[in-house]
Each structure stands twice: as C-alpha cells, then as structure tokens.
CSV table of C-alpha atoms in Angstrom, one decimal:
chain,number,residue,atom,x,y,z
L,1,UNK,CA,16.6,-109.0,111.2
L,2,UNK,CA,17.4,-107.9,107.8
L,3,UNK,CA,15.2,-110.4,106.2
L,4,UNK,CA,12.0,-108.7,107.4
L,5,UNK,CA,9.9,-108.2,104.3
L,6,UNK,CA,10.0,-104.4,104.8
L,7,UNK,CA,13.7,-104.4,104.3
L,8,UNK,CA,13.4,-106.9,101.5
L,9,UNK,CA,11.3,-104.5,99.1
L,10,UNK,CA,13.1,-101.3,99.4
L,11,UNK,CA,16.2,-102.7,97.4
L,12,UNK,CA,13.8,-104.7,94.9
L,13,UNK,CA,12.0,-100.5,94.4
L,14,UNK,CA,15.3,-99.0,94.0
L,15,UNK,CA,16.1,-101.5,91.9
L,16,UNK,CA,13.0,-100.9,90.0
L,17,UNK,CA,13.1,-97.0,90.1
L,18,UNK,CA,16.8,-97.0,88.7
L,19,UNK,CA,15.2,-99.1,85.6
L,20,UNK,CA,12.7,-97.1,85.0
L,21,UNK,CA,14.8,-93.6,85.6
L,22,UNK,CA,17.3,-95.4,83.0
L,23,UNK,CA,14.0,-96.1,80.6
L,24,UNK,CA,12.5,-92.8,81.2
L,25,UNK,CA,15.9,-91.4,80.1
L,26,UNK,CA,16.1,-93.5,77.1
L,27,UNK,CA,12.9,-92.7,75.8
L,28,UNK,CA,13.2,-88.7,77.1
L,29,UNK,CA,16.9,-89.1,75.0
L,30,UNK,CA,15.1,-91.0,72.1
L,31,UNK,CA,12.3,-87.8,71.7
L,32,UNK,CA,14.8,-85.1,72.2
L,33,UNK,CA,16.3,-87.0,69.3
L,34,UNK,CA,13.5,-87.5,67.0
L,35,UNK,CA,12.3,-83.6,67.6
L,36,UNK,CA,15.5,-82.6,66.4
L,37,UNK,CA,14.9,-84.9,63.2
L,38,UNK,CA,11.9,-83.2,62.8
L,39,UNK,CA,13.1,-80.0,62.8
L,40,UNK,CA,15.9,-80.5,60.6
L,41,UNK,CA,13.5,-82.5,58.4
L,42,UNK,CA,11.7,-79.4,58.8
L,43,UNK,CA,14.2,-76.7,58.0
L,44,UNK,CA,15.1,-79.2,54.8
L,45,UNK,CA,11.5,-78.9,53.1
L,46,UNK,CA,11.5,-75.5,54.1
L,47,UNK,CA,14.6,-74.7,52.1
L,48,UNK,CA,13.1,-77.0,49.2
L,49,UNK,CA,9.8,-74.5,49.1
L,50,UNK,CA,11.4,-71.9,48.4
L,51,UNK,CA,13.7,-73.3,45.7
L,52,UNK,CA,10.3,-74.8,44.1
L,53,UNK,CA,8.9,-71.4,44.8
L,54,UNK,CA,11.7,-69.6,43.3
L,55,UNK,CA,11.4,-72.1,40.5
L,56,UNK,CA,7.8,-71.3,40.0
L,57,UNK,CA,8.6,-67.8,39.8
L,58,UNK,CA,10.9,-68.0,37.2
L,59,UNK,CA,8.8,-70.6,35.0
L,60,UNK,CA,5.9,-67.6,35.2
L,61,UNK,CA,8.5,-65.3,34.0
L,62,UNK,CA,9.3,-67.3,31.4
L,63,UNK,CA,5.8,-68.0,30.4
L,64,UNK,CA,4.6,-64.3,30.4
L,65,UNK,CA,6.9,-63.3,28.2
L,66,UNK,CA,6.5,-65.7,25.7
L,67,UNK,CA,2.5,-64.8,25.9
L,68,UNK,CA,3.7,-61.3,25.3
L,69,UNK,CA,6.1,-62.2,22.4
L,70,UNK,CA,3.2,-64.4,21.4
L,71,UNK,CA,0.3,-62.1,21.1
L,72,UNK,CA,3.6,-59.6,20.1
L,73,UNK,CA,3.9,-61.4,16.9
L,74,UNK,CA,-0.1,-62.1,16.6
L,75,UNK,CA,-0.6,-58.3,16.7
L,76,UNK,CA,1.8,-57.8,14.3
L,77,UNK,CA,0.1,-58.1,10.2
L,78,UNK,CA,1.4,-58.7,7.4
L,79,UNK,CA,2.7,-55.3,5.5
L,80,UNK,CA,-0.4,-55.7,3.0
L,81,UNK,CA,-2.7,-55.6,5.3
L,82,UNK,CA,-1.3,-52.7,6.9
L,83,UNK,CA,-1.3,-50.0,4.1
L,84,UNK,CA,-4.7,-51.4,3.0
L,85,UNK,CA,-5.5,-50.3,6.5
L,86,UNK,CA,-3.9,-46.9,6.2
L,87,UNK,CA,-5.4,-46.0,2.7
L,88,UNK,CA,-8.8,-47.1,4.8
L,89,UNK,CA,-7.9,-44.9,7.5
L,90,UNK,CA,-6.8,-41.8,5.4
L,91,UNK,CA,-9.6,-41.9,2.7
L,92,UNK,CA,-12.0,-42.0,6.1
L,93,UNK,CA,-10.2,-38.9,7.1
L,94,UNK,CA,-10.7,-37.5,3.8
L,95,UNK,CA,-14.1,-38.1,3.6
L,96,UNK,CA,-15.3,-36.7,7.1
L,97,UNK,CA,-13.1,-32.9,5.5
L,98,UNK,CA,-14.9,-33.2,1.9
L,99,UNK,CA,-16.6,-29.7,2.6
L,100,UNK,CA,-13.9,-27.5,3.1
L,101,UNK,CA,-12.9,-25.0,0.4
L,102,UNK,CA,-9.5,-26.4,-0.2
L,103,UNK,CA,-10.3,-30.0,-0.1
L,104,UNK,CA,-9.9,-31.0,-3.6
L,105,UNK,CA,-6.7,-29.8,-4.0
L,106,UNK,CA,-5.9,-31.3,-0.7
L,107,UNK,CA,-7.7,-34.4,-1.6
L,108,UNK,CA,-5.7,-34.4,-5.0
L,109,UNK,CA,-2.0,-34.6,-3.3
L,110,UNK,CA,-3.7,-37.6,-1.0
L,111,UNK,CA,-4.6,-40.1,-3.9
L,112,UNK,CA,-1.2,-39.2,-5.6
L,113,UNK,CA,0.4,-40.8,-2.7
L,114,UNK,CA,-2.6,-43.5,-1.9
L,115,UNK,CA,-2.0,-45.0,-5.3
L,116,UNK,CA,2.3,-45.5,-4.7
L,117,UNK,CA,2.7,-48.3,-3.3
L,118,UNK,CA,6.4,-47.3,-2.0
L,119,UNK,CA,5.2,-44.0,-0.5
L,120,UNK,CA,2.1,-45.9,1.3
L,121,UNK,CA,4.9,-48.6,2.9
L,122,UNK,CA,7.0,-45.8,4.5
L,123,UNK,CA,4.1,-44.5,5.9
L,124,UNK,CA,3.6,-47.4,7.6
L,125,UNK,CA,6.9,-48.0,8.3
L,126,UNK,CA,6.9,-44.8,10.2
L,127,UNK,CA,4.0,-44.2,12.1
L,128,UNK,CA,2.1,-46.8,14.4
L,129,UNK,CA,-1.3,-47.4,13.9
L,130,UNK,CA,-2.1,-45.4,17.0
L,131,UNK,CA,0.0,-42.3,15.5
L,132,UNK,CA,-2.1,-42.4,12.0
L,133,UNK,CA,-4.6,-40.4,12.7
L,134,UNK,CA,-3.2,-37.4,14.2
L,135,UNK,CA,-0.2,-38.0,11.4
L,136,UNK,CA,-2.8,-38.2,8.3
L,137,UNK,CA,-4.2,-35.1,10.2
L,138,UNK,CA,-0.8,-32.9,10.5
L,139,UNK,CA,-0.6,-33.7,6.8
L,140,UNK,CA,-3.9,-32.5,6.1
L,141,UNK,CA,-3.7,-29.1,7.5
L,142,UNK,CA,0.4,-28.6,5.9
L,143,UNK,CA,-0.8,-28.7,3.0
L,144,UNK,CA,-1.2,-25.5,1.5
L,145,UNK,CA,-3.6,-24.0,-1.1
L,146,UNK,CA,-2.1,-24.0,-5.0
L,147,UNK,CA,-0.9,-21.3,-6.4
L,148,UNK,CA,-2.8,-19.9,-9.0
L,149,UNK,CA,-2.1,-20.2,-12.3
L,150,UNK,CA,-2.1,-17.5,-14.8
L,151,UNK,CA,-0.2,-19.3,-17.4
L,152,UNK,CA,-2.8,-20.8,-19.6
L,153,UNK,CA,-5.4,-17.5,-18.7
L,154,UNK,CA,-7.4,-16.4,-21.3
L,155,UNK,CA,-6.9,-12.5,-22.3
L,156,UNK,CA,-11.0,-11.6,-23.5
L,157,UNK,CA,-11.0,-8.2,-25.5
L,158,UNK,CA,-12.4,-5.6,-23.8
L,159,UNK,CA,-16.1,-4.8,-25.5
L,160,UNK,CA,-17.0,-1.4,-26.0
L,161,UNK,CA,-20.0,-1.5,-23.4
L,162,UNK,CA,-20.6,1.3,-21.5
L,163,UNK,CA,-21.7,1.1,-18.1
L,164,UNK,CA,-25.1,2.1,-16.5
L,165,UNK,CA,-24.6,5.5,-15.7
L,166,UNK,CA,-27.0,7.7,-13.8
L,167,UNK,CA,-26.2,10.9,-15.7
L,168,UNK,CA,-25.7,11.3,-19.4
L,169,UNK,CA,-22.0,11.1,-21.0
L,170,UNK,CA,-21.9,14.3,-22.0
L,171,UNK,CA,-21.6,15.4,-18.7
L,172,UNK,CA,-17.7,15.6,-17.5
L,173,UNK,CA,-14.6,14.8,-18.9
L,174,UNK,CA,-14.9,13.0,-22.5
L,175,UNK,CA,-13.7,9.3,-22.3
L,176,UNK,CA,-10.8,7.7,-24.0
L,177,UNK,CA,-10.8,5.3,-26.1
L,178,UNK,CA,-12.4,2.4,-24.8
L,179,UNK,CA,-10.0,0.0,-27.0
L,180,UNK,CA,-7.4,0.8,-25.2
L,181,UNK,CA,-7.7,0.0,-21.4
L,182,UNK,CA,-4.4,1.7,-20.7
L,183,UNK,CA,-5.3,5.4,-21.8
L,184,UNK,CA,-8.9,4.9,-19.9
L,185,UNK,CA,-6.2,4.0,-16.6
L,186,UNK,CA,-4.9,7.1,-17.4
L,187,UNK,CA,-7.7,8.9,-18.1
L,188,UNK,CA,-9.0,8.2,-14.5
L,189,UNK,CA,-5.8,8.8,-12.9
L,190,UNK,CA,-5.7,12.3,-14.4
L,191,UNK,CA,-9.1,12.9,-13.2
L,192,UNK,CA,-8.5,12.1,-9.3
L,193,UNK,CA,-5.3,14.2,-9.9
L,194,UNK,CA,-3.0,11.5,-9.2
C-alpha cells in the first residue's frame, strides 16, 4: 500500500523542498553577507573622501598663501624704484599747484628734500604708496608762507618831491622839513590834534 507512486513522491518533494529551503538560506545568508560588505566597504571610502577632501582643503590653503606671499613679494620694489616713484609723484603734485601765490616758496622746501636722498627714503619708509598723495598733500598746505625779511632792505632817501596837490602850498600850515620824515610825522600829528 505504501508503495503507491503517490506516496512515493511526497518524501522525494520534501526531500527536495528541504534542499532547496537550505540553498535558499545559504544564498539569502550569503547576500545579507555581502550587503553588509558593501556597506562597510562603503562607510570605508566614505571616511577616505573626506580625509582626501580635508587634504585638498588644506593643500588650497597652502597654495593660496604662497600666491599671496608670491605676488606679496612681486608687489614689493626695490627701495630705488620707490623714491624715484615718490619724487615722480610729488613733483606731479607740485606741478598741478604751480599757480598759487605761495608756490615757489612752497615749491622751494619740496626740492630741498627731493634732492636728500635719506629724507626721500623715510618717506617711503613711512607712507604706502596709496597714503602718498594725500601725505605729499598735508605737507603742501602746512607749510606756511616765509617770513619776510627786512634784514638786507634797502633804506632810499626820501626826495624832496612834493605831491600833486589841488590847492597851492601857501594855503595852511607851512610844511616841515621834508629831510626829515620824523618832524613831517609830527607835523601831521599836530595838525589832526592828536
């Protein structure tokens, strides 16, 4: 009775569907296992872009500032060639004030100071080339007019003109003596009544 070929298959398909479970499992195990390589594979190359990124940062860092100190060091001239480039600049500045009243003397105090070498090198040691202008300017305008000088005046002798009058002389008080301008002061006071 039992060796009806009904009864015969069923233990041949369990058979069967207990390998094949047992595969399925495997292979279900074996991908559960490789997706979690993957992913850690993953998270690894994750981790290593952003230390290349991070590395990439830095080397940008590195390489804009030597640019900077680069064109730094390129901007920067020699001393020479800076105070020929301020005496330009300041005998430019000079040259767009030539018609004020005071500009010679002005002018004058300039070149003294144009033509010294040491005085012309602290200038540029001070100021920037972008502070020059209004500098040169403020120096400009603090200087102030000379004194004058009476020292080496002339004294000219009073002549013994007399001046254009529209009545005779005659007329009024009689003048001093016109050699000495001292009693003719005088003379005038007294008639005002000072």
């Amino acid at each position: 009775m039992d060796s009806s070929p009904e009864n015969n298959n069923k233990p041949n398909e369990e058979a069967s569907g207990d390998i094949k479970s047992k595969r399925g499992c495997e292979r279900i195990q074996k991908i559960i296992n490789e997706k979690r390589d993957l992913e850690k594979q993953v998270e690894d190359l994750q981790v290593t872009v952003v230390s290349l990124q991070d590395a990439l940062h830095k080397y940008e860092i590195e390489s804009q500032f030597v640019d900077n100190a680069m064109s730094v060091s390129n901007k920067q001239k020699k001393p020479a060639e800076l105070v020929l480039e301020a005496k330009h600049q300041i005998i430019k500045y000079l040259n767009s004030r030539e018609d004020e009243v005071d500009h010679s003397a002005k002018a004058q105090c300039f070149y003294k100071y144009l033509t010294d070498p040491f005085y012309m090198q602290v200038f540029v040691q001070t100021n920037k080339p972008e502070q020059w202008q209004s500098t040169i300017e403020s120096i400009y305008n603090s200087i102030g007019m000379p004194e004058p000088s009476f020292a080496n005046a002339k004294i000219t002798p009073l002549q013994t003109l007399q001046p254009i009058r529209a009545r005779t002389s005659t007329l009024g008080a009689p003048l001093a003596s016109s050699e000495n301008p001292m009693d003719r002061i005088a003379q005038h006071l007294g008639n005002m009544g000072i």
